[in-house]
Amino acid sequence: MKFYIILGPPGAGKGTQSALLAKKYSLLHISTGDMLRREIEAGTELGIQVKQTIESGKLVDDETMLKLIKKIISEPQEGIKGFILDGFPRTLPQAEALDKMLSERKDSISAVIYLDIDEDIIFQRISYRAKMEDRKDDMERSTIENRIVQYHTKTEPLIVYYSNKGMFYRIKGDKSIEENFKEICSIIDKIEYKR
Ligand code: AP5
Ligand code: MG
């Protein structure tokens, strides 16, 4: 199974690009944010547990996230060639635990694609989406700021972590959806060709 990670700040285009990549490369798109929002919507025990954290723009604890990821990637999957992880891992302990999980099943990460965008574009995109969709963490500027702070303090260290492992690709996420998609596909195609 292939494992691709798509990394980037809020609004970078992780979800948008992951959906396109999942379709093109027969991957299962795992968006931890979407999963947690569905749990909140359904009012499950997990949803009740994480609601306040998500709506304030903080990160859910590592233990909860790892349980969630472990469950999905261990389920039997038919008709897919791998996974695209969107929004996970988001902390160093999550990244280390993922490496361990994958090595235990003799899998590894094929590539980490980092969508790099500037802060003004983050606000532009999220405030645009706030008009279209009803995501509680998109509504207040202070919540978006919290998400950005969480990203810088807890997620950004993953850039060095994965760069040191040599499967890290940075692209500027501020181009059109189509241009960014083309660029990511060319990275994936090159990796696959080398195998
Ligand atoms: P999550 O849902 O992952 O939110 P996020 O990281 O803040 O990212 P977004 O979903 O806002 O942005 P995106 O990069 O997916 O961009 P999108 O494609 O939508 O996480 C939410 C919360 O869940 C977290 O804050 C945390 O509480 C919790 N959580 C989730 N995973 C966790 C974990 N592992 N550990 C702990 N907590 C966790 O694009 C944004 C907008 O821009 C869209 O409107 C889109 O149409 C548009 N757009 C996209 N690309 C372009 C482009 N190239 N040009 C113009 N517009 C574009
Ligand atoms: Mg998303």
Coordinates of C-alpha atoms and ligand atoms in Angstrom, one line a residue:
M1 CA 0.0 0.0 0.0
K2 CA 1.2 3.5 -0.8
F3 CA 1.0 6.3 1.8
Y4 CA 1.1 9.9 0.7
I5 CA 0.9 12.7 3.2
I6 CA -0.3 16.2 2.3
L7 CA 0.9 18.8 4.6
G8 CA 0.2 22.5 4.9
P9 CA -1.4 25.3 6.9
P10 CA -5.2 25.8 7.2
G11 CA -6.6 26.6 3.7
A12 CA -3.5 25.4 1.9
G13 CA -5.6 23.2 -0.4
K14 CA -4.9 19.9 1.3
G15 CA -8.5 18.7 1.0
T16 CA -8.9 20.0 -2.5
Q17 CA -5.8 18.3 -3.8
S18 CA -6.3 15.1 -1.8
A19 CA -9.7 14.6 -3.4
L20 CA -8.2 15.0 -6.9
L21 CA -5.3 12.7 -6.1
A22 CA -7.5 10.0 -4.6
K23 CA -9.5 9.8 -7.8
K24 CA -6.5 9.8 -10.1
Y25 CA -4.3 7.3 -8.2
S26 CA -7.1 5.1 -6.6
L27 CA -6.2 6.2 -3.1
L28 CA -8.4 6.4 -0.1
H29 CA -8.6 10.0 1.0
I30 CA -8.4 10.2 4.8
S31 CA -9.2 13.7 6.1
T32 CA -9.0 13.6 9.8
G33 CA -10.7 17.0 10.0
D34 CA -13.7 15.8 7.9
M35 CA -13.9 12.6 10.0
L36 CA -14.0 14.5 13.3
R37 CA -16.6 17.0 11.9
R38 CA -18.8 14.0 10.9
E39 CA -18.5 12.7 14.4
I40 CA -19.6 16.1 15.8
E41 CA -22.5 16.2 13.4
A42 CA -23.6 12.7 14.4
G43 CA -23.3 13.6 18.1
T44 CA -21.2 10.5 18.8
E45 CA -19.2 10.2 22.0
L46 CA -16.0 11.1 20.1
G47 CA -17.8 14.0 18.5
I48 CA -18.9 15.4 21.9
Q49 CA -15.4 14.9 23.2
V50 CA -13.7 16.9 20.4
K51 CA -16.3 19.5 19.6
Q52 CA -15.0 22.3 21.8
T53 CA -11.4 21.7 20.8
I54 CA -12.0 21.8 17.1
E55 CA -14.3 24.8 17.3
S56 CA -11.7 26.8 19.2
G57 CA -9.0 26.0 16.6
K58 CA -6.9 23.8 18.9
L59 CA -5.6 20.3 18.1
V60 CA -7.2 17.2 19.3
D61 CA -4.9 15.0 21.5
D62 CA -2.5 12.6 19.9
E63 CA -3.9 9.5 21.6
T64 CA -7.4 10.1 20.2
M65 CA -6.0 10.8 16.7
L66 CA -3.8 7.8 16.7
K67 CA -6.6 5.5 17.7
L68 CA -8.7 6.9 14.8
I69 CA -5.9 6.5 12.2
K70 CA -4.9 3.0 13.3
K71 CA -8.5 1.9 13.0
I72 CA -9.0 3.1 9.4
I73 CA -5.7 1.9 8.0
S74 CA -6.2 -1.5 9.6
E75 CA -9.6 -2.0 8.0
P76 CA -9.6 -4.3 4.9
Q77 CA -9.6 -2.0 1.9
E78 CA -10.6 -3.2 -1.5
G79 CA -10.0 -1.5 -4.9
I80 CA -7.5 1.0 -3.6
K81 CA -3.7 1.3 -4.1
G82 CA -3.0 3.2 -0.9
F83 CA -3.9 6.2 1.2
I84 CA -3.7 9.9 1.1
L85 CA -3.4 11.4 4.5
D86 CA -4.9 14.9 4.7
G87 CA -4.5 16.6 8.1
F88 CA -2.5 13.8 9.7
P89 CA 0.1 13.6 11.1
R90 CA 0.1 17.0 12.7
T91 CA 2.5 16.7 15.6
L92 CA 5.9 15.0 16.0
P93 CA 4.5 12.3 18.2
Q94 CA 1.8 11.5 15.5
A95 CA 4.5 11.3 12.8
E96 CA 6.7 9.0 14.9
A97 CA 3.7 6.8 15.8
L98 CA 2.7 6.6 12.1
D99 CA 6.2 5.5 11.1
K100 CA 6.1 2.8 13.7
M101 CA 2.6 1.7 12.6
L102 CA 3.7 1.5 9.0
S103 CA 7.0 -0.3 9.7
E104 CA 5.1 -2.9 11.7
R105 CA 3.0 -3.7 8.5
K106 CA 6.1 -3.4 6.3
D107 CA 4.8 -0.3 4.6
S108 CA 6.4 3.2 4.4
I109 CA 5.6 6.7 3.4
S110 CA 6.0 7.2 -0.4
A111 CA 6.0 11.0 -0.3
V112 CA 5.2 14.0 1.8
I113 CA 3.8 16.9 -0.2
Y114 CA 4.0 20.2 1.5
L115 CA 1.7 23.0 0.2
D116 CA 3.3 26.3 1.2
I117 CA 1.1 29.4 1.3
D118 CA 1.4 32.8 2.8
E119 CA -0.8 34.0 5.7
D120 CA -2.8 36.5 3.6
I121 CA -3.9 33.8 1.3
I122 CA -4.9 31.6 4.2
F123 CA -7.3 34.3 5.4
Q124 CA -8.6 35.0 1.9
R125 CA -9.4 31.3 1.2
I126 CA -10.9 30.6 4.6
S127 CA -13.1 33.7 4.6
Y128 CA -14.3 32.8 1.1
R129 CA -15.1 29.3 2.3
A130 CA -16.9 30.6 5.3
K131 CA -19.5 32.2 3.0
M132 CA -20.1 28.8 1.2
E133 CA -19.8 26.2 4.0
D134 CA -20.8 26.0 7.6
R135 CA -17.5 25.2 9.3
K136 CA -17.5 26.6 12.8
D137 CA -13.7 27.0 12.9
D138 CA -13.9 29.3 9.8
M139 CA -16.2 31.9 11.3
E140 CA -14.1 34.0 13.7
R141 CA -10.8 35.6 12.8
S142 CA -9.4 34.7 16.3
T143 CA -10.2 31.0 15.7
I144 CA -8.4 31.1 12.3
E145 CA -5.5 32.7 14.1
N146 CA -5.5 30.0 16.7
R147 CA -5.3 27.4 13.9
I148 CA -2.4 29.1 12.3
V149 CA -0.5 29.3 15.7
Q150 CA -1.2 25.6 16.3
Y151 CA 0.2 24.9 12.8
H152 CA 3.4 26.9 13.4
T153 CA 4.1 25.5 16.8
K154 CA 3.0 21.9 16.5
T155 CA 2.9 20.9 12.8
E156 CA 5.7 22.9 11.2
P157 CA 8.4 20.8 12.9
L158 CA 7.3 18.0 10.6
I159 CA 8.9 19.8 7.7
V160 CA 12.4 19.2 9.2
Y161 CA 11.4 15.7 10.3
Y162 CA 10.4 14.6 6.8
S163 CA 13.1 16.6 5.0
N164 CA 15.7 14.6 6.9
K165 CA 14.0 11.4 5.7
G166 CA 14.4 12.4 2.1
M167 CA 10.9 12.0 0.7
F168 CA 9.7 15.6 1.2
Y169 CA 8.5 17.8 -1.6
R170 CA 7.6 21.5 -1.2
I171 CA 5.3 23.2 -3.7
K172 CA 4.0 26.8 -3.7
G173 CA 0.3 26.3 -2.9
D174 CA -0.8 29.8 -4.2
K175 CA -1.2 28.8 -7.8
S176 CA -4.5 27.6 -9.3
I177 CA -6.0 24.3 -8.2
E178 CA -5.2 22.8 -11.7
E179 CA -1.6 24.0 -11.6
N180 CA -1.0 22.7 -8.1
F181 CA -2.5 19.4 -9.1
K182 CA -0.3 19.1 -12.1
E183 CA 2.8 19.8 -10.1
I184 CA 1.9 17.2 -7.4
C185 CA 1.1 14.6 -10.1
S186 CA 4.4 15.1 -11.7
I187 CA 6.1 14.5 -8.3
I188 CA 4.1 11.3 -7.8
D189 CA 4.7 10.1 -11.3
K190 CA 8.4 10.5 -11.0
I191 CA 8.5 8.6 -7.7
E192 CA 6.4 5.8 -9.2
Y193 CA 8.6 5.6 -12.3
K194 CA 11.8 5.2 -10.1
R195 CA 10.4 2.2 -8.3
Ligands
AP5_1 P1 -8.7 20.2 9.1 O1 -10.0 19.9 8.6 O2 -7.5 19.4 8.7 O3 -8.4 21.8 8.8 P2 -7.1 22.6 8.4 O4 -5.8 22.0 8.5 O5 -7.3 23.9 9.2 O6 -7.3 22.8 6.9 P3 -8.5 23.2 6.0 O7 -9.4 22.0 5.9 O8 -9.1 24.5 6.5 O9 -7.8 23.6 4.7 P4 -7.3 22.7 3.5 O10 -5.8 22.7 3.5 O11 -7.9 21.3 3.5 O12 -7.7 23.5 2.3 P5 -9.0 23.3 1.3 O13 -8.6 22.3 0.2 O14 -10.2 23.0 2.1 O15 -8.7 20.2 10.7 C1 -9.7 20.8 11.4 C2 -9.5 20.6 12.9 O16 -9.6 19.2 13.2 C3 -8.1 21.0 13.5 O17 -8.0 22.4 13.8 C4 -8.0 20.1 14.7 O18 -8.8 20.6 15.7 C5 -8.7 18.8 14.3 N1 -7.7 17.9 13.7 C6 -7.7 17.3 12.4 N2 -6.7 16.5 12.3 C7 -6.0 16.5 13.4 C8 -4.8 15.8 13.9 N3 -4.2 15.0 13.1 N4 -4.4 16.0 15.1 C9 -5.1 16.9 16.0 N5 -6.2 17.5 15.6 C10 -6.7 17.3 14.4 O19 -9.1 24.7 0.6 C11 -9.5 25.9 1.4 C12 -10.4 26.8 0.5 O20 -9.6 27.3 -0.6 C13 -11.5 26.0 -0.2 O21 -12.6 26.9 -0.3 C14 -11.0 25.7 -1.6 O22 -12.0 25.6 -2.6 C15 -10.1 26.9 -1.9 N6 -8.9 26.5 -2.6 C16 -8.1 25.4 -2.5 N7 -7.1 25.4 -3.4 C17 -7.1 26.6 -4.0 C18 -6.3 27.2 -5.0 N8 -5.2 26.6 -5.5 N9 -6.7 28.4 -5.5 C19 -7.8 29.0 -5.0 N10 -8.6 28.5 -4.0 C20 -8.3 27.3 -3.6
MG2 MG -9.2 20.3 4.8

